[in-house]
Amino acid sequence: MRLTYVVTPGDFANAGKISSSVKSLLKQLNIPPGDIKRIIVALYEAEVNMVAHSYGGEITCDIEAEQALVEALDVGPGIPDVGLAMTEGWSTATSEIRELGFGAGMGLPNIKKHTDELEIVSGKDSPTKISMKFYYRGGPS
Amino acid sequence: MIKMESAFHHTLVVRTELCQGCTHCMKRCPTEAIRIEGGKAHVNGERCIDCGQCMAVCPHNAIELEQSDLQHIFRYQRRVAIIPAMLFGQFEDKVGCDAIMNAIYAIGFTDVHIAEFGVDILKTLGGKISVYSDNNPVISSYCPAVVRLIQISFPALLGNVNLMRTPAQLAALFCRLELEESKIPSEEIGIFYITPCAAKYAQIKSPLSADEGIIQGGINLDSLYNLINAELTKSKRDQRSKEDYSSLPPITSHSMLWGLAKGESADMPGRTLAIDEIHNVIEFLEMLEEETTGNLDFLELRACDTGCTGGILATRNRFLATERLLHIAESLPKEIDVEIAKRILYQKDAMIRKLKGERIFAKHSMRLDNDVENAIRKMERVQSIVKSLPGIDCGLCGSPTCRALAEDIVKLQASIRQCVVLKLKRPDTPNSLGRIWGEKPPSQR
């Protein structure tokens, strides 16, 4: 099944609502709790990234019986150096964003930690597409 | 009367002769366990957590607790009452603690312990509160309604629950060990827990309960309250004007307050948080599950507002009851009496072996289907049905929300024909609801 959500840039007050609603839904599907946790932690990071850094975009989740694919696609401004963005602690977040408790530079590294397959397509002045794949492993955590 | 059947033992009973099918309970239930069928409330035992919200909100007094075990106490030579500290808060200041204690003995109990004395036992045994949980933050297992909520709705957090036995169980265990030590035959010892709520009564009655063998029965607080008052009237003890705390069973001031909101968390090290009232607890557990709660070490979660003084069987205003408990606690000793501590340490070996309760497991009653593929298909259907429903959650269909109706339809437990609003909007009938709800259901606007 496919779920689609629109992300509004700069709306920190509502960041996390998407991962919350995906979580409630996954819990009703008998997907192992540990896998739900991985999915929503990664999804939350992607959601916050998009709120903090992008001009807005969409998150789609394809939930299947053995795996889940989450794609976050924004309309720019893009990540000039994806490799650098993957470094723990590296962030372009403004001091304003950091004051809100975001922008610690853990977003992408955290996503990587929780996904089984991660693909990031971006570039300067281009849209960013983050594809996260999760294979259910079972078990509680 | 309708009784629930399920793996959990439940104590809440719908009195069909009083139930009007009014939907109040259904809309308040935190786990969507209630449906209206045939004009009466039906509780799904697989989802009910015995929080008692339905009983509290029912305008017709149609939900009650099953009868307690008061008639069974005289089967035993030694009749022990384990009373929650909040019992003392149920009376006004003019009824002294000594009068309450005398009344409990007059009713027929031979021994009385305060449930929260179990906290003093723990502290004496180990110098601190034992914690048996796999993950941080540790979630208190003090409130059985919260534990059941986690089993049903938050299975990912089961590893955070402290498996330590509750203070009431420890007080009961200590009392039993001491009585056996004094050569009272085990089968002649009847230990009864006076319960302030449905959840604790249900916990005692569950076949797999940790209390099995330790506690022989439960007595509803309101029944005991009535008996105490009858005794007080007989003895005119309520004329006393002075509080006498020396008549209280052993308890320290800190432990006396454990059942109150912030009572347990105040005793725990590290960064702690206390949350009371079931909907607040749910809101917080949602966040905890998403790991957005920060660095907390310990969580005290209580289903009832203000903690156990807000128990469904409490007879007095919860704020007044809380205030009296705080007042009593001010005069109680800070440290446990040396002689009592010796008695506790004498039972150390036997007690320490039993501090940990049994592991708890997830109950999967919120799932659409046990097979993921089927569940996904059902979820797709739920989402398409929800789109055609009015979205006003009126409850007239017998399900608490439009979404719950959609889920019931997919599970073949309801029909879309139950939607009263859709029925009234049929094109061939005049739209009598248009003035109120508009011409289109909210989802199609």
XYZ file of C-alpha atoms in Angstrom:
586
model
C 0.000 0.000 0.000
C 1.122 3.530 -0.724
C 0.909 6.494 1.641
C 1.713 10.008 0.501
C 2.345 13.048 2.676
C 3.150 16.677 1.865
C 5.913 18.379 3.872
C 5.725 22.134 4.498
C 9.142 23.841 4.713
C 9.912 25.598 7.992
C 6.951 24.076 9.826
C 8.937 22.719 12.766
C 5.808 22.774 14.930
C 4.379 19.937 12.906
C 7.585 18.029 12.146
C 7.057 14.471 13.360
C 3.353 14.258 12.544
C 4.020 12.151 9.458
C 6.163 9.597 11.257
C 3.551 9.436 14.040
C 0.731 8.643 11.685
C 2.809 6.103 9.742
C 3.702 4.456 13.034
C 0.076 4.072 14.149
C -0.719 2.481 10.831
C 2.256 0.085 10.817
C 1.366 -1.098 14.312
C -1.990 -2.314 13.036
C -0.305 -4.329 10.281
C 1.561 -6.786 12.500
C 4.962 -5.557 11.322
C 7.598 -6.400 13.986
C 7.989 -3.608 16.591
C 11.766 -3.366 16.033
C 11.283 -2.775 12.314
C 8.565 -0.207 12.940
C 11.008 1.616 15.177
C 13.731 1.660 12.492
C 11.304 2.888 9.870
C 9.851 5.695 11.925
C 13.178 6.890 13.324
C 14.592 7.175 9.775
C 11.358 8.663 8.493
C 11.355 11.231 11.285
C 14.889 12.316 10.404
C 14.008 12.615 6.723
C 10.913 14.600 7.623
C 12.844 17.019 9.854
C 15.573 17.385 7.211
C 12.992 18.360 4.657
C 11.335 20.859 7.030
C 14.688 22.390 7.980
C 16.600 22.466 4.716
C 14.280 22.161 1.717
C 11.735 24.258 -0.115
C 9.166 21.545 0.663
C 8.318 18.225 -0.868
C 6.603 14.907 -0.455
C 7.167 11.694 1.430
C 5.784 8.443 0.073
C 5.776 5.108 1.870
C 5.240 1.825 0.066
C 4.376 -0.774 2.664
C 4.628 -4.366 1.565
C 4.466 -7.731 3.311
C 8.267 -8.258 3.450
C 9.688 -4.750 3.151
C 8.977 -1.055 3.226
C 10.273 1.644 0.907
C 10.211 5.255 2.045
C 11.019 8.014 -0.414
C 11.514 11.649 0.510
C 11.539 13.930 -2.527
C 11.919 17.681 -2.196
C 12.069 20.514 -4.718
C 15.516 21.796 -3.755
C 17.865 23.539 -3.017
C 19.839 20.279 -2.996
C 22.885 18.965 -1.164
C 26.109 20.018 -2.974
C 28.247 17.311 -1.345
C 26.285 14.251 -0.204
C 29.416 12.594 1.208
C 30.060 15.526 3.507
C 26.407 15.597 4.603
C 26.726 11.972 5.671
C 29.426 12.952 8.193
C 28.260 12.904 11.815
C 28.053 16.393 13.250
C 28.305 18.179 9.911
C 25.382 20.539 9.344
C 24.387 23.573 7.303
C 21.598 24.383 9.735
C 21.324 28.066 10.659
C 21.711 29.126 14.291
C 17.961 29.794 14.296
C 17.268 26.146 13.481
C 19.837 24.947 16.020
C 18.086 26.979 18.692
C 14.976 24.916 18.011
C 16.916 21.799 18.938
C 17.487 20.617 15.382
C 20.544 20.767 13.158
C 22.960 18.619 15.156
C 24.301 17.071 11.961
C 22.993 13.620 12.844
C 20.117 13.470 10.362
C 21.621 11.562 7.443
C 24.007 9.425 9.534
C 21.038 8.423 11.697
C 19.009 7.538 8.617
C 21.850 5.366 7.349
C 22.078 3.565 10.661
C 18.425 2.549 10.547
C 17.999 1.620 6.872
C 18.963 -1.555 5.017
C 19.428 0.237 1.693
C 19.896 3.959 1.357
C 20.170 5.991 -1.809
C 20.561 9.760 -1.907
C 20.380 11.591 -5.211
C 21.059 15.308 -5.052
C 23.345 18.123 -6.146
C 23.654 21.875 -5.955
C 20.369 23.572 -6.987
C 18.697 20.215 -7.626
C 15.916 18.325 -5.917
C 16.993 15.788 -3.286
C 15.592 12.284 -3.362
C 16.257 10.004 -0.408
C 15.187 6.388 -0.872
C 15.197 4.200 2.222
C 14.538 0.510 2.114
C 13.763 -1.647 5.115
C 13.581 -5.452 5.123
C 11.660 -6.706 8.130
C 13.985 -8.556 10.474
C 11.462 -9.460 13.159
C 12.200 -9.465 16.857
C 11.335 -6.815 19.369
C 14.239 -4.432 18.824
C -25.282 -8.527 32.866
C -22.592 -8.934 30.258
C -19.244 -10.325 31.332
C -16.138 -10.269 29.194
C -14.223 -13.346 28.257
C -10.555 -13.158 27.398
C -6.999 -13.949 28.419
C -6.976 -11.059 30.876
C -9.271 -11.350 33.824
C -11.639 -8.399 33.688
C -13.728 -7.036 36.490
C -15.900 -4.453 34.774
C -19.461 -5.570 34.187
C -22.150 -3.853 32.099
C -25.531 -3.911 33.825
C -27.780 -4.259 30.810
C -30.903 -3.324 32.757
C -29.411 0.144 33.332
C -27.377 0.631 30.132
C -29.020 3.062 27.673
C -26.503 2.550 24.886
C -25.674 6.251 25.146
C -22.074 6.022 23.747
C -20.396 7.976 26.602
C -18.272 5.019 27.667
C -17.506 4.043 24.071
C -16.144 7.489 23.287
C -14.044 7.711 26.449
C -12.451 4.258 26.215
C -8.716 4.751 25.526
C -8.320 1.454 23.644
C -11.583 1.586 21.650
C -12.717 -1.586 23.407
C -16.417 -0.700 23.569
C -19.127 -1.041 20.907
C -22.881 -0.534 21.197
C -24.853 -3.586 20.103
C -28.568 -4.095 20.581
C -28.736 -0.801 22.437
C -26.215 -1.906 25.083
C -22.498 -1.358 25.644
C -20.320 -4.401 24.977
C -16.723 -4.480 26.156
C -14.142 -6.375 24.100
C -12.080 -8.237 26.684
C -9.123 -8.514 24.318
C -8.751 -4.737 24.339
C -10.008 -3.668 27.771
C -7.226 -2.575 30.158
C -9.513 -2.160 33.205
C -8.726 1.532 33.554
C -12.301 2.216 34.657
C -12.793 5.296 32.457
C -16.094 3.833 31.221
C -17.360 3.426 34.770
C -16.340 6.979 35.657
C -18.110 8.529 32.676
C -21.316 6.422 32.654
C -24.269 8.710 33.453
C -26.512 5.765 34.333
C -24.255 3.845 36.759
C -24.561 0.935 34.360
C -20.941 -0.199 34.708
C -19.808 -1.757 37.940
C -17.080 -3.950 39.333
C -17.698 -7.604 39.993
C -18.478 -8.474 43.604
C -15.416 -8.751 45.773
C -14.251 -11.476 48.137
C -15.398 -10.019 51.443
C -17.534 -13.067 52.236
C -14.459 -15.301 51.879
C -12.328 -13.753 54.604
C -13.807 -15.885 57.400
C -12.546 -19.059 55.723
C -9.178 -18.208 57.231
C -7.853 -18.180 60.774
C -5.624 -15.177 60.039
C -7.319 -12.560 57.924
C -4.864 -9.997 56.569
C -5.941 -6.716 54.979
C -3.424 -5.054 52.671
C -4.770 -1.534 52.446
C -3.648 1.187 50.022
C -2.489 4.350 51.816
C -5.129 6.311 49.928
C -7.784 4.644 52.132
C -6.874 7.083 54.909
C -7.531 9.956 52.539
C -11.124 8.835 52.053
C -12.120 10.192 55.466
C -12.288 13.713 56.811
C -9.809 14.815 59.490
C -12.346 14.227 62.250
C -12.060 10.476 61.606
C -8.663 9.689 63.059
C -6.347 7.017 61.678
C -6.791 5.062 64.923
C -10.576 5.019 64.434
C -10.124 3.729 60.872
C -7.727 1.022 62.060
C -10.054 -0.050 64.875
C -12.924 -0.297 62.428
C -10.895 -2.533 60.084
C -10.147 -4.903 62.974
C -13.785 -4.791 64.087
C -14.869 -5.859 60.608
C -12.944 -9.075 61.143
C -9.370 -8.622 59.979
C -6.694 -9.927 62.337
C -3.680 -8.248 60.659
C -3.366 -5.037 58.664
C -0.532 -3.776 56.479
C -0.352 -0.694 54.301
C 0.400 -1.754 50.723
C 3.052 0.939 50.306
C 4.983 -0.624 53.220
C 6.322 -2.815 50.399
C 8.453 0.189 49.390
C 10.040 0.282 52.840
C 10.649 -3.456 52.594
C 12.454 -2.971 49.282
C 14.564 -0.106 50.564
C 15.497 -2.059 53.677
C 16.449 -5.135 51.652
C 18.573 -3.420 49.036
C 19.059 0.152 50.128
C 17.302 1.215 46.935
C 14.449 0.358 44.611
C 15.233 -2.693 42.469
C 14.924 -2.344 38.733
C 14.362 -5.239 36.376
C 14.047 -3.858 32.869
C 15.990 -4.207 29.632
C 15.735 -0.671 28.301
C 15.828 2.929 29.462
C 13.862 4.853 30.530
C 12.469 2.413 33.058
C 8.681 2.400 33.200
C 7.101 1.730 36.590
C 4.873 -1.347 36.797
C 3.005 0.087 39.768
C -0.183 0.783 37.810
C -1.560 -2.429 36.255
C -3.780 -0.510 33.822
C -0.643 1.104 32.367
C 1.095 -2.275 32.095
C -1.912 -3.676 30.207
C -2.002 -0.602 28.000
C 1.624 -1.211 27.035
C 0.893 -4.896 26.352
C -1.952 -3.982 24.008
C -0.929 -0.707 22.388
C 2.838 -0.268 22.884
C 4.469 -3.718 22.684
C 7.756 -2.134 21.548
C 8.055 -0.644 25.043
C 7.590 -3.902 26.995
C 11.356 -4.071 27.541
C 11.192 -0.786 29.454
C 8.724 -2.053 32.055
C 10.204 -2.728 35.487
C 9.311 -6.318 36.337
C 9.687 -5.728 40.032
C 6.736 -6.932 42.092
C 4.403 -4.208 43.274
C 4.687 -2.887 46.847
C 1.319 -4.488 47.704
C 2.620 -7.903 46.593
C 5.801 -7.433 48.630
C 3.884 -6.355 51.743
C 1.650 -9.422 51.332
C 4.647 -11.699 50.828
C 6.403 -10.345 53.907
C 3.282 -10.737 56.004
C 2.808 -14.332 54.838
C 6.429 -15.235 55.581
C 6.157 -13.811 59.097
C 2.900 -15.600 59.845
C 4.278 -18.901 58.554
C 7.324 -18.309 60.705
C 5.034 -18.091 63.730
C 3.677 -21.565 62.871
C 0.389 -20.498 61.295
C -0.417 -23.098 58.605
C -0.134 -21.588 55.144
C -3.706 -22.512 54.223
C -4.986 -20.697 57.302
C -3.577 -17.365 56.099
C -5.943 -15.320 53.948
C -4.431 -12.138 52.523
C -6.873 -9.676 50.959
C -5.955 -6.600 49.000
C -8.262 -3.609 49.317
C -8.371 -2.278 45.778
C -8.943 1.349 44.814
C -9.535 0.502 41.150
C -10.667 -2.061 38.612
C -7.163 -2.718 37.294
C -5.676 -3.807 40.613
C -8.632 -6.051 41.304
C -8.251 -7.596 37.861
C -4.524 -8.071 38.467
C -5.209 -10.110 41.606
C -7.801 -12.193 39.768
C -5.745 -13.014 36.664
C -4.810 -16.694 36.472
C -1.229 -15.871 35.496
C -0.957 -13.083 37.974
C 2.150 -12.672 40.066
C -0.152 -12.552 43.074
C -1.200 -16.157 42.737
C -0.665 -17.845 46.070
C 0.468 -14.627 47.718
C -2.865 -12.815 47.794
C -6.094 -14.781 48.227
C -8.566 -12.170 47.158
C -9.526 -8.565 46.531
C -12.019 -6.348 48.252
C -13.411 -3.272 46.595
C -12.470 -0.115 48.433
C -16.003 1.246 48.398
C -17.357 -1.916 50.089
C -14.772 -1.632 52.854
C -15.463 2.092 53.133
C -19.125 1.345 53.817
C -18.239 -1.254 56.447
C -15.770 1.095 58.137
C -18.432 3.779 58.283
C -20.912 1.317 59.765
C -18.379 0.478 62.480
C -17.611 4.143 63.094
C -21.311 4.846 63.571
C -21.571 1.945 66.019
C -18.584 2.972 68.103
C -19.085 6.735 67.724
C -15.343 6.880 67.241
C -15.722 9.714 64.783
C -16.203 12.082 67.731
C -12.425 12.015 68.264
C -10.657 15.211 67.444
C -7.020 14.123 67.617
C -5.050 12.258 64.979
C -3.093 9.339 66.399
C -0.546 7.997 63.944
C 0.986 5.492 66.344
C -1.911 3.139 65.573
C -0.901 2.972 61.888
C 0.894 -0.131 60.601
C 4.582 0.554 59.888
C 5.192 3.012 57.031
C 7.558 5.907 56.307
C 6.441 9.287 55.064
C 7.952 8.838 51.571
C 6.392 5.430 51.026
C 2.993 6.642 52.235
C 2.868 8.880 49.141
C 3.937 6.345 46.486
C 0.428 5.873 45.131
C 0.046 9.597 44.520
C 1.175 11.321 41.351
C 4.918 12.173 41.720
C 5.120 9.942 44.814
C 7.131 7.146 43.235
C 9.219 9.302 40.885
C 10.345 11.415 43.858
C 11.982 8.274 45.235
C 13.837 7.316 42.060
C 17.326 8.460 41.059
C 18.182 10.289 37.853
C 15.881 12.276 35.622
C 12.333 11.236 36.298
C 8.947 12.152 35.001
C 5.514 11.497 36.490
C 2.429 11.414 34.297
C -1.093 10.808 35.521
C -4.406 10.174 33.689
C -4.662 7.554 30.976
C -4.977 9.845 27.950
C -1.915 11.813 29.093
C -0.085 8.513 29.502
C -1.024 7.437 25.970
C 0.110 10.756 24.496
C 3.455 10.332 26.231
C 3.945 6.668 25.295
C 3.388 7.599 21.633
C 6.326 9.999 21.916
C 8.455 7.526 23.831
C 7.888 4.969 21.106
C 9.183 7.488 18.561
C 12.207 8.243 20.749
C 11.423 11.944 20.960
C 11.418 12.252 24.744
C 15.052 12.970 25.521
C 17.255 11.566 28.251
C 14.919 10.255 30.904
C 15.794 7.545 33.409
C 12.478 6.732 35.024
C 8.813 7.142 34.205
C 6.023 6.981 36.718
C 2.827 6.448 34.719
C -0.594 6.280 36.353
C -3.928 5.611 34.658
C -5.846 7.726 37.153
C -5.815 11.483 37.564
C -3.786 12.360 40.745
C -2.717 8.692 41.025
C -4.457 6.152 43.242
C -6.538 8.796 45.043
C -8.256 9.127 41.643
C -9.062 5.388 41.636
C -12.467 4.514 40.281
C -13.576 3.153 43.672
C -12.420 6.170 45.642
C -15.294 7.677 47.592
C -13.903 11.123 48.366
C -12.791 13.952 46.093
C -9.320 13.027 44.839
C -7.767 16.397 45.626
C -9.030 16.395 49.203
C -7.917 12.781 49.650
C -4.463 13.683 48.317
C -4.222 16.650 50.682
C -5.025 14.504 53.703
C -2.432 11.912 52.732
C 0.182 14.654 52.431
C -0.901 15.950 55.820
C -0.637 12.519 57.458
C 2.743 11.872 55.817
C 4.193 15.000 57.443
C 3.899 13.334 60.847
C 5.248 9.945 59.805
C 8.841 8.851 60.435
C 11.388 9.409 57.649
C 13.204 6.145 58.361
C 11.775 2.728 59.058
C 11.712 1.689 62.714
C 14.827 -0.277 63.754
C 12.807 -3.224 65.070
C 10.757 -3.420 61.849
C 13.953 -3.257 59.790
C 15.307 -6.237 61.771
C 12.130 -8.184 61.029
C 12.449 -7.386 57.319
C 16.122 -8.372 57.200
C 15.267 -11.629 58.981
C 13.168 -12.550 55.896
C 15.799 -11.267 53.465
C 16.709 -14.513 51.701
C 13.128 -15.583 51.134
C 12.114 -12.093 50.000
C 14.986 -11.438 47.599
C 14.236 -14.578 45.611
C 10.768 -13.239 44.875
C 11.347 -9.597 44.088
C 11.022 -10.064 40.366
C 7.637 -10.776 38.816
C 7.145 -12.854 35.695
C 7.833 -11.560 32.194
C 4.971 -9.844 30.426
C 4.023 -10.364 26.814
C 2.406 -8.401 24.034
C -1.304 -8.801 23.295
C -1.991 -8.200 19.659
C -5.592 -7.104 19.878
C -5.175 -3.894 17.863
C -4.021 -5.686 14.689
C -6.194 -5.882 11.609
C -4.857 -9.348 10.777
C -2.069 -11.618 11.965
C -0.801 -12.008 8.397
C 1.014 -8.878 7.222
C -0.156 -9.233 3.633
C -3.810 -9.570 4.678
C -3.402 -6.736 7.141
C -2.070 -4.446 4.396
C -5.012 -5.334 2.158
C -7.431 -4.680 4.999
C -5.748 -1.369 5.797
C -6.190 -0.257 2.178
C -9.875 -1.064 2.455
C -10.132 0.788 5.790
C -8.637 3.877 4.193
C -11.007 3.803 1.254
C -14.040 3.243 3.508
C -12.972 6.120 5.782
C -13.101 8.431 2.747
C -16.773 7.694 2.208
C -17.774 8.075 5.850
C -18.883 11.487 7.171
C -15.886 11.869 9.520
C -17.864 13.396 12.389
C -17.345 10.468 14.785
C -20.904 10.688 16.114
C -20.888 7.118 17.407
C -24.472 6.390 16.330
C -23.270 3.403 14.281
C -22.132 1.759 17.523
C -18.398 2.278 16.876
C -16.467 5.073 18.604
C -15.179 6.812 15.445
C -15.711 6.656 11.691
C -12.289 5.052 11.407
C -13.192 2.441 14.040
C -16.359 1.665 12.045
C -14.248 1.235 8.905
C -12.000 -1.199 10.775
C -15.018 -3.061 12.141
C -16.433 -3.334 8.599
C -13.161 -4.743 7.267
C -13.062 -7.234 10.129
C -16.652 -8.243 9.195
C -17.906 -7.073 12.573
C -20.046 -4.222 11.227
C -21.723 -2.981 8.061
C -21.531 0.403 6.349
C -25.330 0.414 6.571
C -24.886 1.201 10.268
C -23.805 4.739 9.354
C -26.828 6.854 10.247
C -25.480 9.996 8.608
C -24.927 8.280 5.233
C -28.422 6.851 5.454
C -29.919 10.295 5.965
C -27.949 11.647 3.035
C -29.339 9.216 0.498
C -30.214 11.146 -2.679
C -33.819 9.878 -2.746
C -34.578 11.192 0.737
C -34.798 14.807 1.839
C -31.523 15.755 3.554
C -32.622 16.462 7.083
C -29.026 16.791 8.277
C -27.927 19.338 5.674
C -28.763 22.238 7.949
C -26.450 20.845 10.638
C -23.648 19.095 8.831
C -23.735 20.703 5.380
C -24.639 19.068 2.112
C -21.444 17.046 1.782
C -19.657 14.914 4.331
C -16.542 16.703 5.659
C -14.236 14.339 3.809
C -15.715 15.368 0.438
C -15.635 19.108 1.029
